């Protein structure tokens, strides 16, 4: 296996045991906990000037802080997305600056590409011929795209309510798609069964592979560099399984420890009120979520009733003095429409939850007048144009 110089291996988040990444590929062999890539940070010699001197051309420009070398990556030059100034939103929120990190401009139009480029690179380093996952939609589309690029077969389990674009594009990439009646939990069960029958299929499932949150770290590296090394006061993130939130939390601590920034940003989890286990646990002061029994939101990427990494998500919110907020589907769709009307940017409903959540936080007085707020637009609006348009119909337009 070809890795970067400082990559040290994998460590279990639950029991702390360290493993060789060439031998252990997924969950902790001792306790089944989530594995986290680790580095010898003393061996990483990165300063602001070195990073600035590199072209802003791919998230792999941060390869020293990733497990694999850019040379061996399965990549389509994902990442390095724009951070767009939103003066109308800043006005509405009563803050100095609002910026939207526009992840819609990734190869398959969501930030899932950042996770899959690293996870599929790991699969290729481990010699996998087949990859498998269950997904609400976007991760499945991204996985089938990267698997196609790597010459692997992909097996993708989607719930029937996954969006049309996701289903169509898994087919277009040549993926083996199974549409499972029901919701993400049902797709997850079909995935488990298939994985048991085919133990040579390499899982790309959230937090089953240790590499998806690792890829999503790069969102934070880019944001601070785009803000000329100023850490934003707050980052509002539309939270399902929390992969991106945990990635950014890890990235912020790495940059602080490497001396590249001084402070951590406040991290806020935004959810839909029809499925908000993180918000409930945060507000109740719990260390872990209670699964939602009847999840129901139009935001497919956020309809994750049982987010296994909730202790880690809650730690990120509390350690950074951030918080959690949920809003109702009609408010989320309205926020997506307002961002499109006022700023021109197109947000998929799941990410409009972050705009809606930020709006709610601003109304609660959570932000100060001199603050810089970053909202993650995790996916392009045209992935679910029909859902956004239907909101106008509910208004008689
Ligand atoms: C997957 C997804 C999310 C949720 O991401 P997590 O990292 O699992 O919390 C949010 N928005 C969109 C568009 C997604 O596809
Ligand atoms: Zn363990």
Tab-separated table of C-alpha atoms in Angstrom, residues 108 137 140-145 148 152-158 162-179:
chain	number	residue	atom	x	y	z
A	108	UNK	CA	-21.225	14.688	-9.146
A	137	UNK	CA	-28.769	8.907	-2.898
A	140	UNK	CA	-24.338	6.220	-3.983
A	141	UNK	CA	-24.068	8.359	-7.093
A	142	UNK	CA	-20.602	9.559	-6.070
A	143	UNK	CA	-19.460	6.014	-5.251
A	144	UNK	CA	-20.592	4.688	-8.637
A	145	UNK	CA	-18.741	7.528	-10.382
A	148	UNK	CA	-16.230	3.603	-12.591
A	152	UNK	CA	-14.356	-1.331	-10.175
A	153	UNK	CA	-17.904	-2.639	-10.015
A	154	UNK	CA	-20.205	-0.738	-7.637
A	155	UNK	CA	-23.229	-2.159	-5.812
A	156	UNK	CA	-25.521	0.594	-4.593
A	157	UNK	CA	-28.592	0.162	-2.343
A	158	UNK	CA	-30.977	3.127	-2.454
A	162	UNK	CA	-33.993	8.581	-3.416
A	163	UNK	CA	-34.043	11.328	-6.042
A	164	UNK	CA	-34.418	10.559	-9.757
A	165	UNK	CA	-31.024	12.094	-10.646
A	166	UNK	CA	-29.243	9.822	-8.167
A	167	UNK	CA	-30.895	6.693	-9.532
A	168	UNK	CA	-30.389	7.659	-13.158
A	169	UNK	CA	-26.720	8.499	-12.703
A	170	UNK	CA	-25.873	5.313	-10.802
A	171	UNK	CA	-27.163	3.513	-13.905
A	172	UNK	CA	-25.259	5.830	-16.225
A	173	UNK	CA	-22.007	5.103	-14.388
A	174	UNK	CA	-22.658	1.388	-14.868
A	175	UNK	CA	-23.398	0.715	-11.208
A	176	UNK	CA	-25.403	-2.290	-10.055
A	177	UNK	CA	-28.336	-0.520	-8.393
A	178	UNK	CA	-30.940	-1.999	-6.059
A	179	UNK	CA	-33.897	0.215	-5.197
